[in-house]
Short mmCIF file of C-alpha atoms and ligand atoms in Angstrom, two decimals:
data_model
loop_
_atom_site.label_atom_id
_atom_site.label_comp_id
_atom_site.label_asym_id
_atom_site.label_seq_id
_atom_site.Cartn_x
_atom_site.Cartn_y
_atom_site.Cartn_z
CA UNK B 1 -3.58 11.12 -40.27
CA UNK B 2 -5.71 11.29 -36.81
CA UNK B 3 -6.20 7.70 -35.43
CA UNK B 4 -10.00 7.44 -34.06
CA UNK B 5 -9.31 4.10 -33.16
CA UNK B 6 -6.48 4.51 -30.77
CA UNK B 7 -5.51 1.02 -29.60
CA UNK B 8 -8.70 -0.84 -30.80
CA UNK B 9 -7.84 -3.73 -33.26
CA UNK B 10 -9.39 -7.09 -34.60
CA UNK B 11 -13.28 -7.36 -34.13
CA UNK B 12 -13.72 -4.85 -31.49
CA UNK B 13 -11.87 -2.23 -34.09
CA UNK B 14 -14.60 -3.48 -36.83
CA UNK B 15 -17.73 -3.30 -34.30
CA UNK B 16 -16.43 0.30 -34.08
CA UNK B 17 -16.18 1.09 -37.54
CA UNK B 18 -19.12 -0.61 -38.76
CA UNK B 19 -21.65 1.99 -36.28
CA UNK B 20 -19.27 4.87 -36.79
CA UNK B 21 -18.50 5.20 -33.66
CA UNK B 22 -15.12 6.57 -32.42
CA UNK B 23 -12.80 6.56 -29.96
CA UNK B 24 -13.68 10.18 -27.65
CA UNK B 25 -16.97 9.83 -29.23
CA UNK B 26 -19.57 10.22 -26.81
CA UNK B 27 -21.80 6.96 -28.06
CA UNK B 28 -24.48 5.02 -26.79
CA UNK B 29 -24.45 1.44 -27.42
CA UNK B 30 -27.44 -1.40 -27.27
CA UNK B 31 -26.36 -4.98 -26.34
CA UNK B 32 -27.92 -7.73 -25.36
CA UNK B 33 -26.95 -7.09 -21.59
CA UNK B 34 -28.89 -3.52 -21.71
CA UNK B 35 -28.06 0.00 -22.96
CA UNK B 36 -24.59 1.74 -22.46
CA UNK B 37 -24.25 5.03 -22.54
CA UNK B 38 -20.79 7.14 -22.31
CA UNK B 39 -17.41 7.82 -24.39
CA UNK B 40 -15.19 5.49 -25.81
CA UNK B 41 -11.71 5.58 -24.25
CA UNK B 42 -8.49 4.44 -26.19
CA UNK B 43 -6.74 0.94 -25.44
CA UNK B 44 -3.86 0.06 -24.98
CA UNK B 45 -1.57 -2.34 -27.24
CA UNK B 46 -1.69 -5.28 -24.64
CA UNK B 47 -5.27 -5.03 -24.23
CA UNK B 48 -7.70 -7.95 -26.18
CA UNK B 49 -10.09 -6.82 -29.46
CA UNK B 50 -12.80 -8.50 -27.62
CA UNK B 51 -14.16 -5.41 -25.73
CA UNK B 52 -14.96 -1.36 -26.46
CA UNK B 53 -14.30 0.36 -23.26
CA UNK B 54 -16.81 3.22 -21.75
CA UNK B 55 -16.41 5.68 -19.16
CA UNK B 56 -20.35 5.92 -18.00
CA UNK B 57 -21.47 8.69 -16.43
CA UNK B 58 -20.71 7.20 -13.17
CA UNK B 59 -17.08 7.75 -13.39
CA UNK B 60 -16.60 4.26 -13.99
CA UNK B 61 -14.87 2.13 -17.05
CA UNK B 62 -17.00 -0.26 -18.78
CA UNK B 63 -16.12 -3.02 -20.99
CA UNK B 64 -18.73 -3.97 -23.29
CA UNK B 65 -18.46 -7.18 -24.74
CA UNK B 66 -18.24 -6.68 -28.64
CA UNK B 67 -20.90 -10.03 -28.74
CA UNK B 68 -23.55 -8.72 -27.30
CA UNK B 69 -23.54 -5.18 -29.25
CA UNK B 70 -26.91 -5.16 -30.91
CA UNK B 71 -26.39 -1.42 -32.17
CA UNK B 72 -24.46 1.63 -31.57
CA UNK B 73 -24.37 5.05 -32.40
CA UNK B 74 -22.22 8.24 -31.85
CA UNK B 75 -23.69 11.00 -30.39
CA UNK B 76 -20.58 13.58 -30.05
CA UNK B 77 -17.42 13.71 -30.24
CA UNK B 78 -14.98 16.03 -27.93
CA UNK B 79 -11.24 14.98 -27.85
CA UNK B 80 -9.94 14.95 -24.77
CA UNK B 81 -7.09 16.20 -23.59
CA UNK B 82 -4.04 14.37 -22.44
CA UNK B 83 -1.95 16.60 -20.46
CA UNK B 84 -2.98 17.68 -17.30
CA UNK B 85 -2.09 21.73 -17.57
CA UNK B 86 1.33 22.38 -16.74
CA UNK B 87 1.12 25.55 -14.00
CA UNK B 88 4.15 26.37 -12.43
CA UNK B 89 4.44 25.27 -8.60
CA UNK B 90 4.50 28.37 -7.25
CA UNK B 91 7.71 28.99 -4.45
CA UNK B 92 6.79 30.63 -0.98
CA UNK B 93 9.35 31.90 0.99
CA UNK B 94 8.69 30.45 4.83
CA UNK B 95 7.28 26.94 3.61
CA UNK B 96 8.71 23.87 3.83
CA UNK B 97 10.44 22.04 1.05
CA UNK B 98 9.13 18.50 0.37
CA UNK B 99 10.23 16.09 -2.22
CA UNK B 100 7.35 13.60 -3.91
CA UNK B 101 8.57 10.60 -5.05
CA UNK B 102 6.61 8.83 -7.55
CA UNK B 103 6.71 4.99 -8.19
CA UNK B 104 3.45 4.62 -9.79
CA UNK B 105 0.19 3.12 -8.80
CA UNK B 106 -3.62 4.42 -8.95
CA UNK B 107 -2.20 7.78 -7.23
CA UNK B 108 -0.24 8.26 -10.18
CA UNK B 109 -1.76 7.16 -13.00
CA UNK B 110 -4.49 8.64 -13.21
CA UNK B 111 -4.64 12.38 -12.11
CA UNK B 112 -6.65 13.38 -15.28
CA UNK B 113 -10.62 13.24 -13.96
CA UNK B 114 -11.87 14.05 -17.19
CA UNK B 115 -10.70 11.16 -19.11
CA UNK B 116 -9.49 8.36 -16.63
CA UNK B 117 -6.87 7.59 -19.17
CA UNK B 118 -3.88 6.56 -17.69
CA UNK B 119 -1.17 8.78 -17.51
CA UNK B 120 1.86 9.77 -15.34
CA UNK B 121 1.19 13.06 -13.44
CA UNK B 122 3.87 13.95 -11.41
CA UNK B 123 6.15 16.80 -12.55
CA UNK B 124 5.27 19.43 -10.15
CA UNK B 125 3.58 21.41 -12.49
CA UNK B 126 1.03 18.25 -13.37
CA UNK B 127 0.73 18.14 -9.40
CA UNK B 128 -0.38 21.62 -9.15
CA UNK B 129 -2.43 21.67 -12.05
CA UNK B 130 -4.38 19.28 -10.25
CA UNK B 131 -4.37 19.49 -6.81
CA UNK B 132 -3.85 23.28 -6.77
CA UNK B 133 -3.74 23.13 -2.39
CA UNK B 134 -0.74 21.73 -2.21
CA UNK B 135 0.99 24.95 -2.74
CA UNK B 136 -0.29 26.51 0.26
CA UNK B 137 1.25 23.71 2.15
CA UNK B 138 4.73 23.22 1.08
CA UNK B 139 7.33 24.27 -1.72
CA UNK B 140 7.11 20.74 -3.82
CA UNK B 141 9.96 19.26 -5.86
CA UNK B 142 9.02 15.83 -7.76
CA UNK B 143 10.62 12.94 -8.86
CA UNK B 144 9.18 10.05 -10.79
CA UNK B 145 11.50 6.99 -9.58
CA UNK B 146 9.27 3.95 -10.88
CA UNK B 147 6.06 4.23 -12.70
CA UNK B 148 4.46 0.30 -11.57
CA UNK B 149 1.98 -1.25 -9.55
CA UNK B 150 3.07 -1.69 -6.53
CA UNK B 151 2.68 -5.51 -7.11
CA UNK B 152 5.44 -5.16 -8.87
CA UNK B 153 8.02 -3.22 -6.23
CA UNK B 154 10.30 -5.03 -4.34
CA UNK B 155 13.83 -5.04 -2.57
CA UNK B 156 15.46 -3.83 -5.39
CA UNK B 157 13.30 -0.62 -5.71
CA UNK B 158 13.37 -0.73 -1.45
CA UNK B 159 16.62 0.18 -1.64
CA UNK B 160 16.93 2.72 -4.27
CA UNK B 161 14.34 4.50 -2.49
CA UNK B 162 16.12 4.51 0.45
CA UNK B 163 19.19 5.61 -1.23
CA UNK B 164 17.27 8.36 -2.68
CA UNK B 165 15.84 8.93 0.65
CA UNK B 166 18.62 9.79 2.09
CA UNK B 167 20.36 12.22 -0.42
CA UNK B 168 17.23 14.23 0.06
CA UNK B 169 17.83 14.15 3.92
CA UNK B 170 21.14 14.89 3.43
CA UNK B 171 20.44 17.78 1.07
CA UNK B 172 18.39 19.27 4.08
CA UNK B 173 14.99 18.51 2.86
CA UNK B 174 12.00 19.41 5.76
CA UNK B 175 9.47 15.88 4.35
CA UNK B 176 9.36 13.30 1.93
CA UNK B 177 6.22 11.91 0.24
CA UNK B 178 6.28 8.49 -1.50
CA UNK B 179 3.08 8.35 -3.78
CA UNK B 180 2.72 4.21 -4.05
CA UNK B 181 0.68 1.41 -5.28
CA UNK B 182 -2.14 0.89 -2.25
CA UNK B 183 -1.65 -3.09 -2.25
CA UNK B 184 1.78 -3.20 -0.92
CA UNK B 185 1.86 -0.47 0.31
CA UNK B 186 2.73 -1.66 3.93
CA UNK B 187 5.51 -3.76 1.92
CA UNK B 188 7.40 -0.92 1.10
CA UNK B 189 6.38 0.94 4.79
CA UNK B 190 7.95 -1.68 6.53
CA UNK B 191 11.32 -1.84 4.60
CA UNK B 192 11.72 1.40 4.69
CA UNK B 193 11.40 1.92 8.40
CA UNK B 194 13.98 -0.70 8.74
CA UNK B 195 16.14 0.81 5.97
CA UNK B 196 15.61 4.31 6.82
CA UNK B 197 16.60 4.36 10.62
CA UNK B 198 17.12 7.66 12.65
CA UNK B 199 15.16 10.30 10.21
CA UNK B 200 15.33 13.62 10.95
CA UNK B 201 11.94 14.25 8.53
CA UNK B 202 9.00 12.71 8.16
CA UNK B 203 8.43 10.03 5.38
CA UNK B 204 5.31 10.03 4.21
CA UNK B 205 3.93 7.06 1.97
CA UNK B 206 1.15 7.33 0.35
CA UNK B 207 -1.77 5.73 -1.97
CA UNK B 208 -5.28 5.91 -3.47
CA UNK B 209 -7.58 3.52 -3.60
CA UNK B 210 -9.84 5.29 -6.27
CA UNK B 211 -8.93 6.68 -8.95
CA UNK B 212 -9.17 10.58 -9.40
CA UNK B 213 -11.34 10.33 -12.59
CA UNK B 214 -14.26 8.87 -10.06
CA UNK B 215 -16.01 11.39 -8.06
CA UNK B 216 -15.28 9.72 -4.80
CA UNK B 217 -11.83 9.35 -5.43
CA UNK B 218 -9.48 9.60 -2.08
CA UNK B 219 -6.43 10.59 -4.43
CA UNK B 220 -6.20 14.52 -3.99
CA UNK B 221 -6.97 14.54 -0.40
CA UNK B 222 -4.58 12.00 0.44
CA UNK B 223 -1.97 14.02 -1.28
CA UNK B 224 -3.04 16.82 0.77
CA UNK B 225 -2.76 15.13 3.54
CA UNK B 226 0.53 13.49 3.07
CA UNK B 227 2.08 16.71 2.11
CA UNK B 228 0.80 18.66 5.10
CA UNK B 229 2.47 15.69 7.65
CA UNK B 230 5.55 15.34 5.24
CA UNK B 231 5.96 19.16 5.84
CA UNK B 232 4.40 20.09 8.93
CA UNK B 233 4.51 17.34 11.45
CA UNK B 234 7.15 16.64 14.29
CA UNK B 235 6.69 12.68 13.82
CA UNK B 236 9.93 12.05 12.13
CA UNK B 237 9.72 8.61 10.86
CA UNK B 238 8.30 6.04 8.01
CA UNK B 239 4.18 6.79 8.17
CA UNK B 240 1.34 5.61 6.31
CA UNK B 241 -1.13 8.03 5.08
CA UNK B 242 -4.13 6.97 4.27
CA UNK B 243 -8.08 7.67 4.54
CA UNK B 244 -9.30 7.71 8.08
CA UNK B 245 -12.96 6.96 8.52
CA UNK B 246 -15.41 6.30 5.91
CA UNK B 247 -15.83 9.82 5.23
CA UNK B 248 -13.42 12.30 3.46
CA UNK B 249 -13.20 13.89 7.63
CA UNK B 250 -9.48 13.37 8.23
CA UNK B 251 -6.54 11.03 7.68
CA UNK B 252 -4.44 8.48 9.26
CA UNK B 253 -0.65 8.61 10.11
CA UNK B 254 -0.09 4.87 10.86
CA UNK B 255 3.59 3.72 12.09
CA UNK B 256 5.04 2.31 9.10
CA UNK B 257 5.92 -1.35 10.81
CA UNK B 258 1.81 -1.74 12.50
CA UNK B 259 0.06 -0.82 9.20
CA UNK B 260 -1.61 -2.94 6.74
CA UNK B 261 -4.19 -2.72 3.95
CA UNK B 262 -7.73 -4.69 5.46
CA UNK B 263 -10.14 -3.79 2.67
CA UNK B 264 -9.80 -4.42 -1.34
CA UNK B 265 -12.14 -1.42 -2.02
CA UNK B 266 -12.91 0.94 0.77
CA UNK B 267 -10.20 3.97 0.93
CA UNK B 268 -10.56 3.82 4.36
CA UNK B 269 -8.58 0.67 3.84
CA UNK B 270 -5.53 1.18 5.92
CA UNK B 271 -5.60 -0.20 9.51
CA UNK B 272 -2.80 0.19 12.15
CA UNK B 273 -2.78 -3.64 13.96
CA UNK B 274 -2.49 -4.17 17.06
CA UNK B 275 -1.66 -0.56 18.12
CA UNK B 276 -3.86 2.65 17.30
CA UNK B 277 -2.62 4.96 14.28
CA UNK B 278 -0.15 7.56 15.78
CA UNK B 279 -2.00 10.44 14.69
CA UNK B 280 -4.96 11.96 12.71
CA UNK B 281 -4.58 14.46 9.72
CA UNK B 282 -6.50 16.70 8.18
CA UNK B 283 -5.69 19.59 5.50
CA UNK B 284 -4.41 21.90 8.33
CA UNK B 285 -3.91 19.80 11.33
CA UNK B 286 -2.19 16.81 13.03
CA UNK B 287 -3.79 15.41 16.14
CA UNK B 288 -1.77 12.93 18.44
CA UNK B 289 -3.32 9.79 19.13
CA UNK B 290 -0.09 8.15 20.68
CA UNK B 291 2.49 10.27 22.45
CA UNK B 292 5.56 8.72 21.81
CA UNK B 293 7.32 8.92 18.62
CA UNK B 294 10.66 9.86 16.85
CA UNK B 295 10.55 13.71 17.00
CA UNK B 296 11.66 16.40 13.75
CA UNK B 297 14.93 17.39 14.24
CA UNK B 298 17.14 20.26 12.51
CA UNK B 299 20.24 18.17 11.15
CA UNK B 300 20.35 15.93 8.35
CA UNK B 301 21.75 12.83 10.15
CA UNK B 302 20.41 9.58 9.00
CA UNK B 303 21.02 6.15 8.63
CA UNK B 304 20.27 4.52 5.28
CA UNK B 305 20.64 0.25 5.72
CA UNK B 306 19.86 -0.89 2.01
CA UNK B 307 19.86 -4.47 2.42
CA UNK B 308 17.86 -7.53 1.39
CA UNK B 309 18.34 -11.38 1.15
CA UNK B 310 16.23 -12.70 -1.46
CA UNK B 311 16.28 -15.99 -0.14
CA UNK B 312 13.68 -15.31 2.13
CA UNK B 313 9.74 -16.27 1.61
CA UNK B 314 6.37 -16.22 3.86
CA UNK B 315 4.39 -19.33 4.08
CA UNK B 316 1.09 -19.10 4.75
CA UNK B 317 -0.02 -22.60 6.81
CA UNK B 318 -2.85 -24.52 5.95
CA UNK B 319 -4.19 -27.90 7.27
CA UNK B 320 -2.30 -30.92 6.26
CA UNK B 321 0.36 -28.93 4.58
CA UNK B 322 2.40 -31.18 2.86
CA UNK B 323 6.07 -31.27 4.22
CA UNK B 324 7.72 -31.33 0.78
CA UNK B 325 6.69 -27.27 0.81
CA UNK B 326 9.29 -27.14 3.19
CA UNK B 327 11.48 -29.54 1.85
CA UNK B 328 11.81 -27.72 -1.36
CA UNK B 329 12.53 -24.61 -0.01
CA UNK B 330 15.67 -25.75 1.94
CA UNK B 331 16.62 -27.79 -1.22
CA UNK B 332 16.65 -24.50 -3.76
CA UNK B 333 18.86 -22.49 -0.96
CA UNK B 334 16.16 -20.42 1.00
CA UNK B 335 18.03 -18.53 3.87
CA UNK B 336 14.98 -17.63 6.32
CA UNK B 337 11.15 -19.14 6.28
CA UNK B 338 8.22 -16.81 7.69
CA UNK B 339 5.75 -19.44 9.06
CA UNK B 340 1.85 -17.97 9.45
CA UNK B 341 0.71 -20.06 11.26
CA UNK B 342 -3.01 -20.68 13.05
CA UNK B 343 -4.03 -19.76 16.64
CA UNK B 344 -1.21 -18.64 18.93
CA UNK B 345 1.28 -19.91 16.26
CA UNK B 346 0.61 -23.53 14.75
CA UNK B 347 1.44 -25.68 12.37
CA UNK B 348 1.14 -29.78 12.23
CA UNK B 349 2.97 -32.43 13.64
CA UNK B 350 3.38 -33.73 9.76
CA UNK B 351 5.98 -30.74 9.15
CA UNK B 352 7.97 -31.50 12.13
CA UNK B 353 10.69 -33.36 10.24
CA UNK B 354 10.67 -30.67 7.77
CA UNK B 355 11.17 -27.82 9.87
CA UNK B 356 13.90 -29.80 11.88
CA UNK B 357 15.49 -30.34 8.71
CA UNK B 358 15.72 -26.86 7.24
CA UNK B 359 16.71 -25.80 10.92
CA UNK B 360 19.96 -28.19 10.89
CA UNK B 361 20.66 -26.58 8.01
CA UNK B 362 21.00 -23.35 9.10
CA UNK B 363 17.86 -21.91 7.53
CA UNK B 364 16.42 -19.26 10.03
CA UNK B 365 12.59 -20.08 10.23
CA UNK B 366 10.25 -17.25 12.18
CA UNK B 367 6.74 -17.97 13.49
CA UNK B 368 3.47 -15.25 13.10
CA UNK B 369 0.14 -15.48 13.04
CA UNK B 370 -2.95 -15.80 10.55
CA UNK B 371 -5.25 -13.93 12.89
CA UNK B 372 -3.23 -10.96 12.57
CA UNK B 373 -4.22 -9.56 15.67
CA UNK B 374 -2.31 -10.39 18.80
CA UNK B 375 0.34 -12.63 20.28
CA UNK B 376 2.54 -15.95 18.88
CA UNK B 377 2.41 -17.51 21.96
CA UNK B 378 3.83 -21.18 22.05
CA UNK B 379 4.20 -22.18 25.12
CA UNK B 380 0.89 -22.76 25.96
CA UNK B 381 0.63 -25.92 23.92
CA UNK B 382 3.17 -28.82 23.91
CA UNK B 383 2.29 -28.45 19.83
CA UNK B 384 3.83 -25.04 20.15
CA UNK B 385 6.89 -26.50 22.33
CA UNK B 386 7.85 -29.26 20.47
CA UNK B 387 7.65 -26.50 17.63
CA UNK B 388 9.95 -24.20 19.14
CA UNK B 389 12.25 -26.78 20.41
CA UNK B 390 12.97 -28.21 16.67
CA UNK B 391 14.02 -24.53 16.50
CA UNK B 392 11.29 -21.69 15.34
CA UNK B 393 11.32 -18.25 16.84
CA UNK B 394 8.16 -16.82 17.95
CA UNK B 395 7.61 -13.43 16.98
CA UNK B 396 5.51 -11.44 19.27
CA UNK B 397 2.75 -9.46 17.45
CA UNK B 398 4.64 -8.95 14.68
CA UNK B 399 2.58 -8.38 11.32
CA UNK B 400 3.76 -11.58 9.18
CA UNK B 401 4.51 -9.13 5.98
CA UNK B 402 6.41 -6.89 8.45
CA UNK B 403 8.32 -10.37 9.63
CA UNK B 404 9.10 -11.13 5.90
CA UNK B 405 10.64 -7.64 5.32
CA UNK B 406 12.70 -7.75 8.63
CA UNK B 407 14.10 -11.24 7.99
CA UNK B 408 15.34 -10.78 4.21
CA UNK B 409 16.44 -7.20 5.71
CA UNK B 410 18.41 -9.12 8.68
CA UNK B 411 19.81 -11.74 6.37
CA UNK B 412 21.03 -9.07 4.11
CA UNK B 413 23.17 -7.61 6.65
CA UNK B 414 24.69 -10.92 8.29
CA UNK B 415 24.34 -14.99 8.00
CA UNK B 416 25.05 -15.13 11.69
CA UNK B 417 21.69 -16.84 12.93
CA UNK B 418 22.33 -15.06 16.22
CA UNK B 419 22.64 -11.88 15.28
CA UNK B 420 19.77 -12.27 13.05
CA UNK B 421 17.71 -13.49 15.97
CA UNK B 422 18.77 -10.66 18.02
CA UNK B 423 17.85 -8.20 15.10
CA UNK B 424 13.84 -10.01 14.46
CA UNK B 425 13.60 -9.78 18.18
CA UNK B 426 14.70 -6.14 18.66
CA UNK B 427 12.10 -3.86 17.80
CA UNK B 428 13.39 -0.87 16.02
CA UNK B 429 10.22 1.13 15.33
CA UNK B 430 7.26 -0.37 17.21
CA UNK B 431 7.00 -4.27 14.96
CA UNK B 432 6.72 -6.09 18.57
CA UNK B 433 4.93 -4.36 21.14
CA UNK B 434 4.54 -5.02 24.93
CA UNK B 435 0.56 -4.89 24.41
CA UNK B 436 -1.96 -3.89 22.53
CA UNK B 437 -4.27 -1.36 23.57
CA UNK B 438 -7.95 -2.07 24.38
CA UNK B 439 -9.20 0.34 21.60
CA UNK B 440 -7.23 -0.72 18.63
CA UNK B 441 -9.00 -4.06 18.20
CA UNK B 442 -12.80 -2.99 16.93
CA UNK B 443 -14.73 -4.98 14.45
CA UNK B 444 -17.69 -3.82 14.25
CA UNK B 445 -20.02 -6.59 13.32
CA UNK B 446 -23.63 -5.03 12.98
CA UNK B 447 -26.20 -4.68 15.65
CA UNK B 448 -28.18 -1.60 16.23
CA UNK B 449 -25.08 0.94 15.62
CA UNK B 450 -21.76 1.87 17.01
CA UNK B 451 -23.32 1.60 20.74
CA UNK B 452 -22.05 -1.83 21.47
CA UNK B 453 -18.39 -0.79 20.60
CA UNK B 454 -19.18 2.50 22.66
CA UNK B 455 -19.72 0.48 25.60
CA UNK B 456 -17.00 -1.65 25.16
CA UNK B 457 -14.61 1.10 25.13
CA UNK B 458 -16.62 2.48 28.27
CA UNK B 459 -15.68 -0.43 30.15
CA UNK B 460 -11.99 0.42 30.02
CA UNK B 461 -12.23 3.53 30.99
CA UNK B 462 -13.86 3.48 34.15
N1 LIG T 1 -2.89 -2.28 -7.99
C1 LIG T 1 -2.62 -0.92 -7.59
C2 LIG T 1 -1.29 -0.87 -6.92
O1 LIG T 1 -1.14 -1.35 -5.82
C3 LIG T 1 -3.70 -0.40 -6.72
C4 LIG T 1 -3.50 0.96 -6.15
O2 LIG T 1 -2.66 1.74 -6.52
O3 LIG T 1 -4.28 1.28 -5.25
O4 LIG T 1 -0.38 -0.36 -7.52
#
């Protein structure tokens, strides 16, 4: 028998049933919070029978809470369809071969506009059936290796992508695309480019911040982008590829160690920090911001490092921190600490003890910075001193998720607190720089338009 009530249960099934109203139906309901007009989407098991769930015309879900429903009534019904059509990715002789992997997030889940349900999309043939461009640029081959938020990825799944990685290298593959969760995002950029050394491709993550059921929805170009750099460009190594400006005008390639989501909603929300993105992309063309970078090469060398100490965490410093934090840490066997600190890289004198404690014994304890932009720098206090005396490491401009990564990355490989020093401290793709340039560091904070920042870059260039 057909369900019309897919998912709905309890008192949000009975609201339903009671007005007639069913799931696909095209309905408009009256509640005490105003009139809602739209279809009814399915639920899912997990979700509560406290809500009916709308897409209104905006593009948006609703949930309307099943107490305030005054009336409803169906005004259509059209069942939508599932599957996103299955066309066969067509093969061109003369384009490159790229290989998508898939681990999940909005970029995945929810290729079919029509319906915003939530569903996996990634054989090629889903791919093409909905971004139809990307077979101009490349001869795609898929591979769905995780379907989760990326909240949920971690150094397990780091290193079976890098494993993956490089049998695709190996196998003489010309780009890789890694469709991803946009919240940590940068996460997985980071390990990779540390796990991933010496690529003779380009390694494309990438993410959407919208959805592609809403009409401003930065998934299909995104792809398009990604593709076109994972195929196309001559930076061989871990990039970002995100939403440039504002507008749908062109892309960023960000260096997968610099890069790090700023905004919770805007798809422009990837920033390169403390450098400027690498490049720009747009559907046909890659424009160098930065002009030196790992370059494409013909053989399929590469160097694939998958390892990870767990026993590493980031600890985010706030006033009168109690030293116990610290404490605890050392007690339950923690290998490596990431302070963030404040300023130029501080914490307070009441954690001293602590952090001369967990040094003593043995635990390798890095210091960044909250501001995110520029430089740990702790000599110029005694505070900072005293701090680095008792034994933490400053750590240049490196991005404090980037300094997580790296540790639990160097600890995985050796126990030898040298060596690991000597590994946080040696850059391998650009995670401590010598400066940063007088252009990446813009917020614009109002006033009468982009003029002020004009000027300010004006000034440099004299
Ligand atoms: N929470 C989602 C994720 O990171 C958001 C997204 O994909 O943009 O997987």
């Amino acid at each position: 028998m057909q369900d019309f009530f897919q998912g709905y249960k309890g008192r949000a099934l009975e609201v339903l049933k009671k007005y007639n109203v069913r799931v696909w139906g095209q309905a408009t309901f009256e509640t005490t919070r105003g009139q809602f007009v739209g279809t009814v989407l399915p639920r899912s098991e997990n979700d509560d029978d406290l809500h009916i769930v709308m897409k209104i015309a905006t593009g948006y879900n609703v949930g309307i809470d099943i107490e305030t429903v005054t009336k409803a009534k169906e005004t259509g019904y059209k069942k939508a369809n599932y599957k996103i059509p299955e066309k066969e990715f067509p093969y061109t002789e003369g384009l490159p071969s790229v290989k998508l992997f898939g681990t999940g997030g909005t970029i995945a889940s929810r290729l079919d506009y029509r319906t915003g349900a939530v569903i996996p999309a990634f054989s090629p043939g889903e791919l093409y059936g909905a971004v139809p461009e990307l077979a101009d640029i490349c001869n795609l081959t898929t591979e769905k290796v995780f379907a989760v938020f990326s909240e949920n990825m971690g150094p397990a799944q780091y290193k079976q992508l890098a494993i993956a990685i490089g049998k695709e290298i190996e196998n003489g593959i010309d780009g890789i695309v890694i469709g991803h969760g946009t919240d940590t995002l940068h996460h997985t950029a980071s390990a990779l480019s540390f796990m991933v050394q010496n690529s003779p491709v380009p390694i494309i993550l990438v993410g959407s911040q919208r959805s592609s059921d809403r009409p401003s929805s930065d998934a299909a170009l995104n792809l398009i982008h990604a593709n076109y750099a994972a195929g196309h460009s001559d930076i061989a190594e871990v990039l970002v590829c995100m939403f440039g400006p504002t507008s749908d005008d062109y892309g960023f390639l960000h260096r997968g160690t610099r890069v790090r989501k700023m905004h919770s909603s805007y798809r422009s929300t990837f920033r390169t920090i403390g450098d400027i993105p690498l490049a720009t992309v747009s559907r046909d063309k890659i424009v160098l911001q930065k002009e030196k970078y790992n370059h494409r090469r013909k053989d399929k060398n590469v160097t694939i490092l998958p390892y990870f100490e767990e026993k590493v965490t980031m600890v985010y410093y706030y006033p009168h921190m109690n030293p116990e934090i610290i404490d605890a840490m050392v007690d339950m066997g923690y290998k490596g600490i990431v302070v963030v600190g404040t300023g130029l890289g501080h914490i307070n004198k009441e954690l001293y003890p602590a952090i001369e404690r967990a040094t003593a014994k043995g635990v390798a304890i890095y210091m960044t910075l909250q501001t995110i932009w520029g430089y740990v720098h702790m000599f110029v206090y005694d505070t900072g001193r005293d701090l680095m005396a008792k034994g933490i490491i400053p750590l240049g401009n490196m991005l404090p998720e980037v300094a997580f990564v790296k540790l639990g990355w160097a600890l995985g490989q050796t126990s030898d607190l040298t060596k690991v020093k000597e590994i946080m401290l040696t850059p391998i793709n650009d995670e401590i720089t010598e400066r940063e340039p007088y252009n990446g560091y813009l917020v614009y904070q109002g006033g009468k338009g982009v003029p002020e920042v004009e000027k300010f870059i004006k000034n440099f260039r004299k």
